[in-house]
XYZ file of C-alpha atoms in Angstrom:
230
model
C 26.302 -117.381 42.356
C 27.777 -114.314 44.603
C 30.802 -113.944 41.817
C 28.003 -112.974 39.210
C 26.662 -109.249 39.364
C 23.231 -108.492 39.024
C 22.472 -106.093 36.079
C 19.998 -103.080 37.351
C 16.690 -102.663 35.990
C 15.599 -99.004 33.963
C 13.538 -97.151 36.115
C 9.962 -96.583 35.159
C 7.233 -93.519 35.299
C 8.541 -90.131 35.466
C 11.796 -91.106 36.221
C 12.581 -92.534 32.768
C 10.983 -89.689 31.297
C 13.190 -87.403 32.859
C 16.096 -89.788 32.162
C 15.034 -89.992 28.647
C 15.173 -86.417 26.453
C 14.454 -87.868 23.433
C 10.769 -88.619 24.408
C 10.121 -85.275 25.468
C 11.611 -84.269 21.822
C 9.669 -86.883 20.112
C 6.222 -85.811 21.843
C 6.453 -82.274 20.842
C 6.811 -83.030 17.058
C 3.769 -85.336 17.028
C 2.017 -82.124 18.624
C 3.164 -79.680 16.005
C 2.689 -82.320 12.982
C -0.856 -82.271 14.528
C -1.203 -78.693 14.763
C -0.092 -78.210 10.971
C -2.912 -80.856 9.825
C -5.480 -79.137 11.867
C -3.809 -75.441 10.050
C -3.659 -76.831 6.666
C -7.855 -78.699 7.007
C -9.339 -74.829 8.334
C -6.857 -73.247 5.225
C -8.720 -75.672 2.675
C -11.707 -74.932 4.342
C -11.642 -71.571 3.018
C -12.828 -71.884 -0.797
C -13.234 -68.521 -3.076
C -16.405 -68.087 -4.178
C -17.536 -69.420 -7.435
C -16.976 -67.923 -10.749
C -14.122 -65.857 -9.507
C -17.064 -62.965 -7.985
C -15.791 -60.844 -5.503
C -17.906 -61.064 -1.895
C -20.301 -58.323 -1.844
C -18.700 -54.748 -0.200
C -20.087 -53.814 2.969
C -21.807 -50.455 2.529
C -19.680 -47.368 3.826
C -21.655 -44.998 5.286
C -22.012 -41.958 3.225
C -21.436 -38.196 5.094
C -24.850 -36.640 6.340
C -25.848 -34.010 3.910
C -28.546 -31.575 5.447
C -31.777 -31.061 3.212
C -31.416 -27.772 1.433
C -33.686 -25.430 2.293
C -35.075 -22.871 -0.186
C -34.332 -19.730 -0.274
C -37.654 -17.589 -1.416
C -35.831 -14.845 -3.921
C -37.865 -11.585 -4.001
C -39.320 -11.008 -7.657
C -38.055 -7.529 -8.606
C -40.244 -4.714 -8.424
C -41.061 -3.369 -11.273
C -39.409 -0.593 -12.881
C -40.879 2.936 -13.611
C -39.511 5.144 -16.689
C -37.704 7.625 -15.298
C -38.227 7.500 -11.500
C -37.517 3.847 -10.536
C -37.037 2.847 -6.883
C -33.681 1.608 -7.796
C -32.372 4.160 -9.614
C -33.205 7.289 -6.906
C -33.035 4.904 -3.957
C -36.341 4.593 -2.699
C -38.318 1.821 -2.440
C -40.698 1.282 -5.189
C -44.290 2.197 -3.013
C -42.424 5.653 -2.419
C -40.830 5.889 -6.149
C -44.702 4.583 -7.499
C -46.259 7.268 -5.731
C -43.797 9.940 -6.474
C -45.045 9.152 -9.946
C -48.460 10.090 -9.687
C -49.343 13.392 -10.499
C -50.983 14.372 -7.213
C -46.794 14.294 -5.838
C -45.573 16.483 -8.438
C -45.898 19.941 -6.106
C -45.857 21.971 -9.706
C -48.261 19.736 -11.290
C -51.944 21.676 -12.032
C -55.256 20.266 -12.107
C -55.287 16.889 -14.081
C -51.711 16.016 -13.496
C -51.069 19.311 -16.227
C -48.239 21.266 -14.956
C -49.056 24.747 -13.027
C -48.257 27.982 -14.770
C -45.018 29.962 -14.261
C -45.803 33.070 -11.943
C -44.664 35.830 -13.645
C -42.870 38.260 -12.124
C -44.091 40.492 -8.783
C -45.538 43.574 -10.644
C -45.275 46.818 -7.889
C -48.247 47.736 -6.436
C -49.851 51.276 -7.127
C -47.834 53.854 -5.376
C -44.882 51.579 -4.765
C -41.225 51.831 -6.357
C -40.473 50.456 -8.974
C -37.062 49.306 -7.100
C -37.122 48.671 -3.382
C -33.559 48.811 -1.451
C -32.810 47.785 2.189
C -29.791 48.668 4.288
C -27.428 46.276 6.748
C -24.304 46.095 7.652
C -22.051 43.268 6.467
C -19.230 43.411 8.760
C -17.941 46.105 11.281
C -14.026 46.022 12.684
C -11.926 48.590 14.100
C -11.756 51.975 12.117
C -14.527 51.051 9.898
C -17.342 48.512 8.033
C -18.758 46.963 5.565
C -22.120 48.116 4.325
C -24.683 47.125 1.651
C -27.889 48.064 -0.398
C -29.708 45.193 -1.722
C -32.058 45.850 -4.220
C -34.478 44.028 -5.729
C -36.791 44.926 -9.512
C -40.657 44.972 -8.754
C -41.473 46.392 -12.199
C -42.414 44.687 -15.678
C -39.351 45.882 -17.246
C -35.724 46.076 -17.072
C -34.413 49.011 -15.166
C -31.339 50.856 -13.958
C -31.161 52.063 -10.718
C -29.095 54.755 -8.864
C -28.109 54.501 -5.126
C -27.113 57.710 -2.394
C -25.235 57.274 0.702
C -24.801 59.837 3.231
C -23.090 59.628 6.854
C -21.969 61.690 9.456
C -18.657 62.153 8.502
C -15.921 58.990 7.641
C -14.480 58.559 3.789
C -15.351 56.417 1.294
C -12.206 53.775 0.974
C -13.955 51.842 -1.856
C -17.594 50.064 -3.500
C -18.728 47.111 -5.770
C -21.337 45.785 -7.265
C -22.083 41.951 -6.595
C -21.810 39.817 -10.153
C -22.358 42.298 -12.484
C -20.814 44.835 -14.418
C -19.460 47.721 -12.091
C -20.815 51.232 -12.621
C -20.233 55.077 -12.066
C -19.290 56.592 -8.888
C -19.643 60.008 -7.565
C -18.480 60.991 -3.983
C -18.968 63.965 -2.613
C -18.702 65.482 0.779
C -19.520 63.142 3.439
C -21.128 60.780 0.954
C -21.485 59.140 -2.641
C -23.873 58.216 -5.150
C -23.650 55.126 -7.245
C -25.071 54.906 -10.688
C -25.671 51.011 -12.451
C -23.279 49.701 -15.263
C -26.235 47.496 -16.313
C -29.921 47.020 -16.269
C -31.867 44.523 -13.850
C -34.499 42.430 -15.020
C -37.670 42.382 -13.685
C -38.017 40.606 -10.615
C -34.631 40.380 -10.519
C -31.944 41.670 -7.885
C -28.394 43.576 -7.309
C -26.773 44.216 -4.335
C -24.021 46.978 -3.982
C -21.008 47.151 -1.268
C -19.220 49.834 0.265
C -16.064 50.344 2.649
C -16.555 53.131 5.021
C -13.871 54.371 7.701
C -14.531 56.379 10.770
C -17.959 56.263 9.711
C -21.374 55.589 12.244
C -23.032 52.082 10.637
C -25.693 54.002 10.306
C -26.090 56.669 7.389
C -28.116 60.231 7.221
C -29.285 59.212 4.241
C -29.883 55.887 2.368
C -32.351 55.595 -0.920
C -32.795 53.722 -4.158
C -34.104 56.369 -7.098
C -34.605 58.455 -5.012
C -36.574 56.005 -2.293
C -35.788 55.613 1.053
C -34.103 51.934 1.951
C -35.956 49.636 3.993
C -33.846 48.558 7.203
C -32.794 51.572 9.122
């Protein structure tokens, strides 16, 4: 009996375990086999809905559009013939009432227009034309002078114009936008006769260039009249 050895006994428990990979190897495939059934059964689970129909879209919110207000559009105003508020500017109360014919300052009684006045007829005892005297401009050596005239009568009318001053010369004289006349110069002075007739109530005014001459002359008058203005 003490010649024969005694064969030891595995361990058991943890020990064997630990001595023993393959088990650990073997328990971890049973858990992922069991894993992959459990996978596979919630997979199955999920069915597609019948008849092939699509599950209903959830609703995407659509953008916030603000309620239009609306906007009140002015109705035009009406339009006048002739004198409309938007054709002159004006708004159409003033353009309405610039229509009637109590705003029309040459409109008569009953919206008919007033009468022309004719022209200013001279009084009794007053020239026919009326001339006043002024200087234009003055500068060193000399100035410009000038006889404005003006026809008071009922007709057309020439009209002659003498100048006399204290000494100076005559350099030269015009006739504002008309036809220039005749000229006659004499000592210390000229007279100026018209190329062309004025019409009644109408007016002429002549020019002159004096040197070394006082601005104001001796003599000044219109057909024979004297000038206003001296």
């Amino acid at each position: 009996m003490s010649g024969m050895r005694r064969v030891p006994r595995p361990p058991h428990g943890p020990v064997a375990i630990a001595t023993s990979p393959w088990i650990v190897v073997g328990a971890g495939v049973v858990v992922m086999v069991v894993l992959l059934i459990v996978a596979l059964g919630a997979y199955r689970g999920r069915s597609p809905a019948p008849d092939g129909t699509q599950p209903p879209a959830l609703p995407v919110p659509s953008a916030v559009v603000a309620p239009s207000v609306p906007t009140s559009v002015p109705s035009p105003a009406p339009v006048l013939p002739g004198i409309s508020g938007r054709a002159n500017g004006l708004p159409p109360s003033a353009a309405a009432g610039s229509a009637s014919p109590s705003a029309d300052p040459t409109a008569g009684p009953a919206g008919k227009p007033a009468a022309t006045p004719s022209p200013s007829r001279a009084a009794p005892g007053q020239p026919a034309m009326i001339g006043r005297y002024r200087v234009v401009q003055s500068f060193d050596g000399g100035f410009i002078g000038e006889v404005a005239m003006v026809n008071t009568s009922t007709r057309s009318r020439g009209w002659t114009v003498r100048l006399e001053f204290a000494g100076g010369r005559l350099v030269t004289s015009w006739v504002e936008g008309v036809p220039q006349g005749t000229i006659r110069q004499f000592d210390d002075g000229f007279t100026y006769v018209s190329g062309v007739d004025v019409s009644p109530g109408g007016s002429v005014s002549l020019r002159f260039h004096m040197e070394r001459a006082p601005a104001t002359p001796r003599e000044c008058t219109v057909d024979g009249t004297r000038c206003n203005g001296l």
